[in-house]
């Protein structure tokens, strides 16, 4: 089932939580909504689920090309999993998963043996059939979220909406669960939207990522597109770590922190305009002596070697703090030590210029 959001706006009082948002999720896709706190992710999810309505006359929701904007949540066949486990404390795991099947109108309800079979199958799917008789308080956080997912799947939803489902878990459990979710999704292929403010989670799990900011969509793209071809400064800054060099462009030059680089400005009026240069840590190179590259001198303050890459923290002679990621091989070759004076140069820099004068 496809999901389409067309020109949806939503105000709470005078505050605009969503401003003219449009989005299409194809059948079987898993899309992540990624954005800072308060950017409108949950509001959008609740509107898709039917738990919230768009402003009057401001937008429509389509499920499989049918306008469901006025349809009640219960009639949309949407499964919902929240950050805070909404399991019933007084019910066993088995009964929690069975809940949605038992409250269906008698005419459409499965017989008891059918319900038991289905719950067993769902518990096997989330690999927790051995916990059927436990109560929620006797489960770990990760196990509870898997049960919450089994419960959401019990009604055979046409759409699955996941609102920070792993938000309150520790980093290691989150990592395991997102891989597990990806495998589960490729097995079930239920059209799903995952809300998260964790960019690693979004990039690893989703086939497409929707970047939200202050009630608007900044970019929709594959993980590769949003990471390597950010549509704007917000996206580049939000997805992945960046070094930011503040400064200005003037004439055909950019003066950004300690850097002075050639810059061809389409809108060059001769007047200086504020600008920022954004550089990924792995796009900065370290040399032990100035070799003619457009770089700047800096002193190594800290070296973190534990990790897939070596992270080097430096302070430029002009005062800026800079982070550089090097491969272990390159790090060994350079023989770097704390306190060493080196030269840093960018391989690639994205320059974002303000429209007004500096
Ligand atoms: P988070 O990651 O913190 O959950 P979010 O991106 O999901 O944030 P929303 O929960 O959608 O953001 O909230 C968007 C904005 O709308 C916030 O500023 C929030 O305070 C406001 N908001 C949300 N629900 C209501 C409400 N029922 N009444 C008033 N304001 C609300």
Short mmCIF file of C-alpha atoms and ligand atoms in Angstrom, two decimals:
data_model
loop_
_atom_site.label_atom_id
_atom_site.label_comp_id
_atom_site.label_asym_id
_atom_site.label_seq_id
_atom_site.Cartn_x
_atom_site.Cartn_y
_atom_site.Cartn_z
CA UNK A 1 0.00 0.00 0.00
CA UNK A 2 1.41 3.38 -0.99
CA UNK A 3 1.19 6.45 1.24
CA UNK A 4 0.85 9.93 -0.15
CA UNK A 5 0.88 13.18 1.78
CA UNK A 6 -0.25 16.15 -0.34
CA UNK A 7 0.38 19.72 0.73
CA UNK A 8 -0.32 19.12 4.41
CA UNK A 9 -0.10 21.99 6.89
CA UNK A 10 -0.78 21.76 10.61
CA UNK A 11 -0.96 24.52 13.20
CA UNK A 12 -1.20 24.20 16.97
CA UNK A 13 -2.69 27.56 17.86
CA UNK A 14 -0.57 30.05 15.95
CA UNK A 15 2.43 27.71 15.78
CA UNK A 16 3.04 26.08 12.39
CA UNK A 17 4.20 22.49 13.08
CA UNK A 18 3.95 21.46 9.40
CA UNK A 19 4.07 23.81 6.42
CA UNK A 20 2.93 22.49 3.04
CA UNK A 21 4.49 19.04 3.33
CA UNK A 22 4.23 16.59 0.41
CA UNK A 23 5.67 13.08 0.32
CA UNK A 24 5.06 9.80 -1.48
CA UNK A 25 6.07 6.43 -0.03
CA UNK A 26 5.81 3.58 -2.52
CA UNK A 27 4.32 0.18 -1.69
CA UNK A 28 6.76 -1.95 0.30
CA UNK A 29 9.21 0.88 0.95
CA UNK A 30 10.80 1.68 4.32
CA UNK A 31 11.29 5.42 4.55
CA UNK A 32 12.89 7.28 7.46
CA UNK A 33 11.77 10.72 8.63
CA UNK A 34 14.93 12.28 10.01
CA UNK A 35 15.17 15.69 11.63
CA UNK A 36 15.90 17.57 14.82
CA UNK A 37 13.57 17.59 17.78
CA UNK A 38 10.42 19.62 17.12
CA UNK A 39 10.76 19.50 13.32
CA UNK A 40 7.31 17.92 12.91
CA UNK A 41 8.13 14.22 12.39
CA UNK A 42 5.69 12.85 14.95
CA UNK A 43 2.96 15.27 13.87
CA UNK A 44 3.29 14.04 10.29
CA UNK A 45 3.17 10.40 11.41
CA UNK A 46 0.07 11.05 13.55
CA UNK A 47 -1.67 12.74 10.62
CA UNK A 48 -0.92 9.72 8.38
CA UNK A 49 -2.27 7.41 11.10
CA UNK A 50 -5.42 9.51 11.50
CA UNK A 51 -4.64 10.42 15.12
CA UNK A 52 -4.39 14.08 14.13
CA UNK A 53 -6.02 16.03 11.29
CA UNK A 54 -4.40 18.56 8.95
CA UNK A 55 -5.57 22.18 9.16
CA UNK A 56 -8.96 22.54 7.57
CA UNK A 57 -8.58 22.57 3.79
CA UNK A 58 -4.79 22.26 4.07
CA UNK A 59 -3.76 18.95 2.66
CA UNK A 60 -4.81 15.38 2.00
CA UNK A 61 -3.64 11.88 2.89
CA UNK A 62 -3.94 9.05 0.37
CA UNK A 63 -3.49 5.36 1.13
CA UNK A 64 -3.27 3.35 -2.09
CA UNK A 65 -4.51 6.37 -4.01
CA UNK A 66 -7.66 6.62 -1.87
CA UNK A 67 -8.30 9.84 -0.02
CA UNK A 68 -8.46 8.87 3.68
CA UNK A 69 -8.09 12.40 5.07
CA UNK A 70 -11.51 12.23 6.74
CA UNK A 71 -11.30 8.55 7.67
CA UNK A 72 -10.99 7.58 11.37
CA UNK A 73 -7.70 6.04 12.58
CA UNK A 74 -9.39 2.67 13.20
CA UNK A 75 -10.48 2.42 9.57
CA UNK A 76 -6.99 3.00 8.13
CA UNK A 77 -5.40 -0.38 9.07
CA UNK A 78 -2.26 1.28 10.35
CA UNK A 79 0.12 -0.38 12.83
CA UNK A 80 1.83 2.01 15.24
CA UNK A 81 4.89 1.47 17.45
CA UNK A 82 5.95 4.24 19.84
CA UNK A 83 9.18 5.04 21.63
CA UNK A 84 7.67 4.24 25.00
CA UNK A 85 6.49 0.69 25.03
CA UNK A 86 2.75 0.75 25.15
CA UNK A 87 2.41 -2.85 26.31
CA UNK A 88 -0.32 -3.70 28.80
CA UNK A 89 1.47 -4.41 32.06
CA UNK A 90 -1.14 -6.79 33.45
CA UNK A 91 -1.14 -9.01 30.33
CA UNK A 92 1.39 -11.65 29.33
CA UNK A 93 3.44 -11.20 26.17
CA UNK A 94 1.12 -13.66 24.45
CA UNK A 95 -2.01 -11.74 25.44
CA UNK A 96 -0.44 -8.42 24.48
CA UNK A 97 0.16 -9.68 20.94
CA UNK A 98 -3.29 -11.29 20.83
CA UNK A 99 -5.01 -8.08 21.96
CA UNK A 100 -5.68 -6.60 18.52
CA UNK A 101 -7.08 -9.93 17.32
CA UNK A 102 -9.45 -10.29 20.28
CA UNK A 103 -11.03 -6.83 20.03
CA UNK A 104 -12.07 -7.29 16.40
CA UNK A 105 -15.88 -7.49 15.91
CA UNK A 106 -17.06 -11.09 16.48
CA UNK A 107 -18.09 -11.57 12.82
CA UNK A 108 -14.53 -10.97 11.56
CA UNK A 109 -12.68 -12.41 14.54
CA UNK A 110 -10.58 -15.57 14.16
CA UNK A 111 -11.59 -18.58 16.26
CA UNK A 112 -9.49 -19.07 19.43
CA UNK A 113 -7.26 -21.71 17.78
CA UNK A 114 -6.62 -19.33 14.87
CA UNK A 115 -5.69 -16.52 17.26
CA UNK A 116 -3.27 -18.80 19.15
CA UNK A 117 -1.63 -19.96 15.92
CA UNK A 118 -1.25 -16.42 14.65
CA UNK A 119 0.26 -15.13 17.90
CA UNK A 120 2.73 -18.04 17.96
CA UNK A 121 3.73 -17.23 14.37
CA UNK A 122 4.21 -13.53 15.20
CA UNK A 123 6.29 -14.34 18.27
CA UNK A 124 8.46 -16.61 16.13
CA UNK A 125 8.80 -13.84 13.56
CA UNK A 126 10.22 -11.50 16.19
CA UNK A 127 12.20 -14.44 17.61
CA UNK A 128 10.68 -14.21 21.07
CA UNK A 129 8.30 -17.18 21.20
CA UNK A 130 10.12 -18.38 24.31
CA UNK A 131 8.88 -15.31 26.21
CA UNK A 132 5.15 -15.87 25.58
CA UNK A 133 4.22 -16.34 29.26
CA UNK A 134 6.23 -13.46 30.68
CA UNK A 135 4.88 -10.07 31.69
CA UNK A 136 6.27 -6.83 30.17
CA UNK A 137 8.11 -5.97 33.40
CA UNK A 138 10.13 -9.18 33.00
CA UNK A 139 11.49 -8.17 29.57
CA UNK A 140 14.46 -6.06 28.49
CA UNK A 141 13.76 -2.78 26.68
CA UNK A 142 14.74 -4.28 23.32
CA UNK A 143 12.51 -7.33 23.86
CA UNK A 144 9.58 -5.06 24.73
CA UNK A 145 9.97 -3.13 21.50
CA UNK A 146 10.05 -6.35 19.48
CA UNK A 147 6.85 -7.45 21.21
CA UNK A 148 5.30 -4.03 20.52
CA UNK A 149 6.15 -4.59 16.86
CA UNK A 150 4.63 -8.10 16.89
CA UNK A 151 1.50 -6.60 18.42
CA UNK A 152 1.32 -3.90 15.75
CA UNK A 153 1.73 -6.56 13.03
CA UNK A 154 -1.05 -8.77 14.45
CA UNK A 155 -3.80 -6.79 12.74
CA UNK A 156 -1.97 -7.21 9.41
CA UNK A 157 -1.55 -3.49 8.93
CA UNK A 158 -1.27 -2.12 5.44
CA UNK A 159 1.08 0.50 6.76
CA UNK A 160 3.50 0.39 9.68
CA UNK A 161 4.43 3.63 11.46
CA UNK A 162 7.37 3.51 13.85
CA UNK A 163 7.92 6.54 16.06
CA UNK A 164 11.44 6.42 17.53
CA UNK A 165 10.88 2.75 18.35
CA UNK A 166 14.42 2.31 19.65
CA UNK A 167 14.78 5.80 21.12
CA UNK A 168 15.04 4.78 24.76
CA UNK A 169 17.44 1.87 24.28
CA UNK A 170 21.21 1.77 24.69
CA UNK A 171 23.45 2.23 21.64
CA UNK A 172 24.36 -1.44 21.20
CA UNK A 173 20.76 -2.67 21.45
CA UNK A 174 19.66 0.03 19.02
CA UNK A 175 22.23 -1.14 16.54
CA UNK A 176 21.15 -4.76 16.82
CA UNK A 177 17.48 -3.86 16.54
CA UNK A 178 17.86 -1.69 13.47
CA UNK A 179 19.58 -4.55 11.62
CA UNK A 180 16.86 -6.86 12.82
CA UNK A 181 14.19 -4.38 11.62
CA UNK A 182 15.80 -4.17 8.20
CA UNK A 183 15.76 -7.97 7.86
CA UNK A 184 12.18 -8.15 9.11
CA UNK A 185 11.11 -5.50 6.65
CA UNK A 186 12.75 -7.22 3.70
CA UNK A 187 10.83 -10.36 4.69
CA UNK A 188 7.41 -8.72 5.23
CA UNK A 189 7.63 -5.73 2.85
CA UNK A 190 4.97 -3.75 4.73
CA UNK A 191 5.09 -0.10 3.67
CA UNK A 192 6.75 1.54 6.66
CA UNK A 193 7.75 4.96 7.94
CA UNK A 194 10.36 5.18 10.69
CA UNK A 195 10.71 8.42 12.65
CA UNK A 196 14.14 9.01 14.09
CA UNK A 197 16.51 11.81 15.01
CA UNK A 198 19.44 9.38 14.76
CA UNK A 199 21.05 9.81 11.37
CA UNK A 200 22.98 6.53 11.54
CA UNK A 201 19.73 4.68 12.12
CA UNK A 202 18.02 6.42 9.19
CA UNK A 203 20.92 5.87 6.78
CA UNK A 204 21.33 2.22 7.71
CA UNK A 205 17.71 1.09 7.74
CA UNK A 206 15.79 3.09 5.15
CA UNK A 207 15.73 2.94 1.37
CA UNK A 208 14.96 6.67 1.31
CA UNK A 209 15.42 9.39 3.90
CA UNK A 210 13.21 12.45 4.33
CA UNK A 211 14.99 15.35 6.06
CA UNK A 212 12.62 17.54 8.09
CA UNK A 213 13.39 20.91 9.58
CA UNK A 214 11.03 23.41 11.22
CA UNK A 215 7.92 21.84 9.71
CA UNK A 216 9.29 21.57 6.17
CA UNK A 217 11.00 18.92 4.07
CA UNK A 218 14.56 19.89 3.16
CA UNK A 219 15.44 16.87 1.01
CA UNK A 220 14.12 13.43 0.04
CA UNK A 221 16.70 10.99 -1.24
CA UNK A 222 18.48 7.68 -0.86
CA UNK A 223 20.95 7.49 2.05
CA UNK A 224 23.74 7.91 -0.50
CA UNK A 225 22.14 11.03 -2.01
CA UNK A 226 21.46 12.83 1.27
CA UNK A 227 24.92 12.03 2.61
CA UNK A 228 27.04 12.66 -0.47
CA UNK A 229 24.85 15.15 -2.34
CA UNK A 230 23.13 17.22 0.36
CA UNK A 231 20.57 19.64 -1.09
CA UNK A 232 21.61 22.45 1.23
CA UNK A 233 23.62 23.50 4.27
CA UNK A 234 21.06 22.17 6.75
CA UNK A 235 21.20 18.67 5.28
CA UNK A 236 24.98 18.58 5.07
CA UNK A 237 25.24 19.74 8.67
CA UNK A 238 22.59 17.38 10.02
CA UNK A 239 23.62 14.20 8.19
CA UNK A 240 27.09 13.24 9.32
CA UNK A 241 29.69 15.26 11.18
CA UNK A 242 31.12 18.41 9.56
CA UNK A 243 33.73 21.04 10.31
CA UNK A 244 32.26 24.52 9.81
CA UNK A 245 34.52 27.42 8.84
CA UNK A 246 32.81 30.81 9.11
CA UNK A 247 33.77 33.72 6.89
CA UNK A 248 32.82 35.52 3.70
CA UNK A 249 33.07 35.48 -0.07
CA UNK A 250 34.35 38.55 -1.82
CA UNK A 251 35.30 38.95 -5.45
CA UNK A 252 36.44 35.55 -6.62
CA UNK A 253 37.78 34.43 -3.24
CA UNK A 254 36.30 32.80 -0.13
CA UNK A 255 37.85 33.59 3.25
CA UNK A 256 36.62 30.86 5.57
CA UNK A 257 38.22 30.65 9.01
CA UNK A 258 41.86 29.82 8.35
CA UNK A 259 41.21 29.04 4.68
CA UNK A 260 41.52 31.27 1.66
CA UNK A 261 40.27 29.58 -1.50
CA UNK A 262 39.25 30.46 -5.05
CA UNK A 263 35.50 30.85 -5.30
CA UNK A 264 33.48 31.72 -8.37
CA UNK A 265 30.31 33.42 -7.28
CA UNK A 266 27.46 33.54 -9.81
CA UNK A 267 25.86 36.44 -7.99
CA UNK A 268 29.08 38.37 -7.52
CA UNK A 269 28.22 42.01 -7.02
CA UNK A 270 31.63 42.87 -5.63
CA UNK A 271 30.18 43.21 -2.11
CA UNK A 272 31.31 40.77 0.58
CA UNK A 273 28.67 38.24 1.72
CA UNK A 274 28.72 35.97 4.76
CA UNK A 275 29.53 32.36 4.00
CA UNK A 276 30.35 29.08 5.63
CA UNK A 277 32.60 26.32 4.37
CA UNK A 278 31.53 22.80 5.43
CA UNK A 279 34.05 19.97 5.27
CA UNK A 280 33.65 16.34 6.32
CA UNK A 281 36.44 15.17 8.66
CA UNK A 282 37.60 12.58 6.11
CA UNK A 283 37.88 15.31 3.45
CA UNK A 284 40.67 17.05 5.38
CA UNK A 285 44.22 15.93 4.74
CA UNK A 286 47.12 16.30 7.17
CA UNK A 287 50.70 16.92 5.99
CA UNK A 288 53.71 17.24 8.23
CA UNK A 289 55.06 20.19 6.24
CA UNK A 290 53.55 22.87 4.00
CA UNK A 291 53.73 21.54 0.47
CA UNK A 292 52.06 24.30 -1.48
CA UNK A 293 48.48 23.08 -0.98
CA UNK A 294 45.78 25.56 0.09
CA UNK A 295 45.90 24.65 3.76
CA UNK A 296 46.47 26.06 7.20
CA UNK A 297 48.81 25.37 10.10
CA UNK A 298 47.42 23.66 13.20
CA UNK A 299 48.51 21.82 16.34
CA UNK A 300 47.35 18.32 17.26
CA UNK A 301 45.45 18.34 20.57
CA UNK A 302 44.14 14.80 20.81
CA UNK A 303 44.35 11.52 18.90
CA UNK A 304 41.58 8.88 19.19
CA UNK A 305 42.76 5.61 17.72
CA UNK A 306 39.94 3.34 18.93
CA UNK A 307 37.62 3.01 15.95
CA UNK A 308 37.49 2.22 12.24
CA UNK A 309 39.33 5.49 11.55
CA UNK A 310 41.71 7.65 13.57
CA UNK A 311 40.04 10.88 14.73
CA UNK A 312 42.48 13.77 15.22
CA UNK A 313 41.42 16.94 17.07
CA UNK A 314 43.47 20.00 16.18
CA UNK A 315 43.51 23.71 16.89
CA UNK A 316 44.27 25.94 13.91
CA UNK A 317 46.86 28.67 14.54
CA UNK A 318 43.97 31.09 13.98
CA UNK A 319 42.04 29.46 16.86
CA UNK A 320 39.40 27.18 15.24
CA UNK A 321 38.92 23.63 16.48
CA UNK A 322 39.14 21.11 13.65
CA UNK A 323 38.44 17.37 13.43
CA UNK A 324 40.16 15.16 10.88
CA UNK A 325 39.54 11.45 10.18
CA UNK A 326 42.46 9.48 8.80
CA UNK A 327 42.79 5.81 7.89
CA UNK A 328 44.96 3.86 10.34
CA UNK A 329 47.41 3.26 7.50
CA UNK A 330 47.81 6.96 6.71
CA UNK A 331 48.06 7.76 10.44
CA UNK A 332 50.93 5.27 10.89
CA UNK A 333 52.66 6.61 7.81
CA UNK A 334 52.57 10.20 9.10
CA UNK A 335 53.77 9.19 12.57
CA UNK A 336 51.67 11.89 14.23
CA UNK A 337 51.89 12.79 17.93
CA UNK A 338 50.01 15.13 20.26
CA UNK A 339 51.51 18.64 20.26
CA UNK A 340 52.87 18.31 16.71
CA UNK A 341 52.52 21.30 14.40
CA UNK A 342 51.09 20.18 11.04
CA UNK A 343 49.34 21.48 7.91
CA UNK A 344 45.71 20.77 7.15
CA UNK A 345 44.12 21.09 3.69
CA UNK A 346 40.62 20.32 2.40
CA UNK A 347 40.13 17.91 -0.49
CA UNK A 348 36.54 18.99 -0.85
CA UNK A 349 34.65 21.88 0.68
CA UNK A 350 31.00 22.93 0.27
CA UNK A 351 30.59 26.69 0.46
CA UNK A 352 27.20 28.14 1.43
CA UNK A 353 26.77 31.87 0.87
CA UNK A 354 24.12 34.11 2.46
CA UNK A 355 22.11 36.30 0.16
CA UNK A 356 22.62 39.46 2.20
CA UNK A 357 25.87 41.40 2.54
CA UNK A 358 28.35 40.45 5.25
P1 LIG B 1 10.80 14.96 18.58
O1 LIG B 1 11.93 14.36 17.80
O2 LIG B 1 11.26 15.77 19.75
O3 LIG B 1 9.71 13.98 18.93
P2 LIG B 1 9.27 15.91 16.30
O4 LIG B 1 10.06 16.27 15.10
O5 LIG B 1 8.56 14.60 16.28
O6 LIG B 1 10.13 16.08 17.62
P3 LIG B 1 6.65 17.01 16.75
O7 LIG B 1 6.37 16.17 17.95
O8 LIG B 1 5.94 16.67 15.50
O9 LIG B 1 8.21 17.09 16.48
O10 LIG B 1 6.33 18.53 17.14
C1 LIG B 1 6.48 19.59 16.20
C2 LIG B 1 6.18 20.89 16.92
O11 LIG B 1 4.77 20.96 17.19
C3 LIG B 1 6.88 21.03 18.26
O12 LIG B 1 7.32 22.37 18.40
C4 LIG B 1 5.81 20.71 19.27
O13 LIG B 1 6.02 21.40 20.48
C5 LIG B 1 4.54 21.15 18.57
N1 LIG B 1 3.39 20.31 18.98
C6 LIG B 1 3.25 18.99 18.74
N2 LIG B 1 2.07 18.54 19.22
C7 LIG B 1 1.46 19.61 19.80
C8 LIG B 1 0.21 19.81 20.48
N3 LIG B 1 -0.65 18.79 20.64
N4 LIG B 1 -0.07 21.04 20.94
C9 LIG B 1 0.80 22.07 20.74
N5 LIG B 1 1.98 21.96 20.11
C10 LIG B 1 2.31 20.74 19.64
#
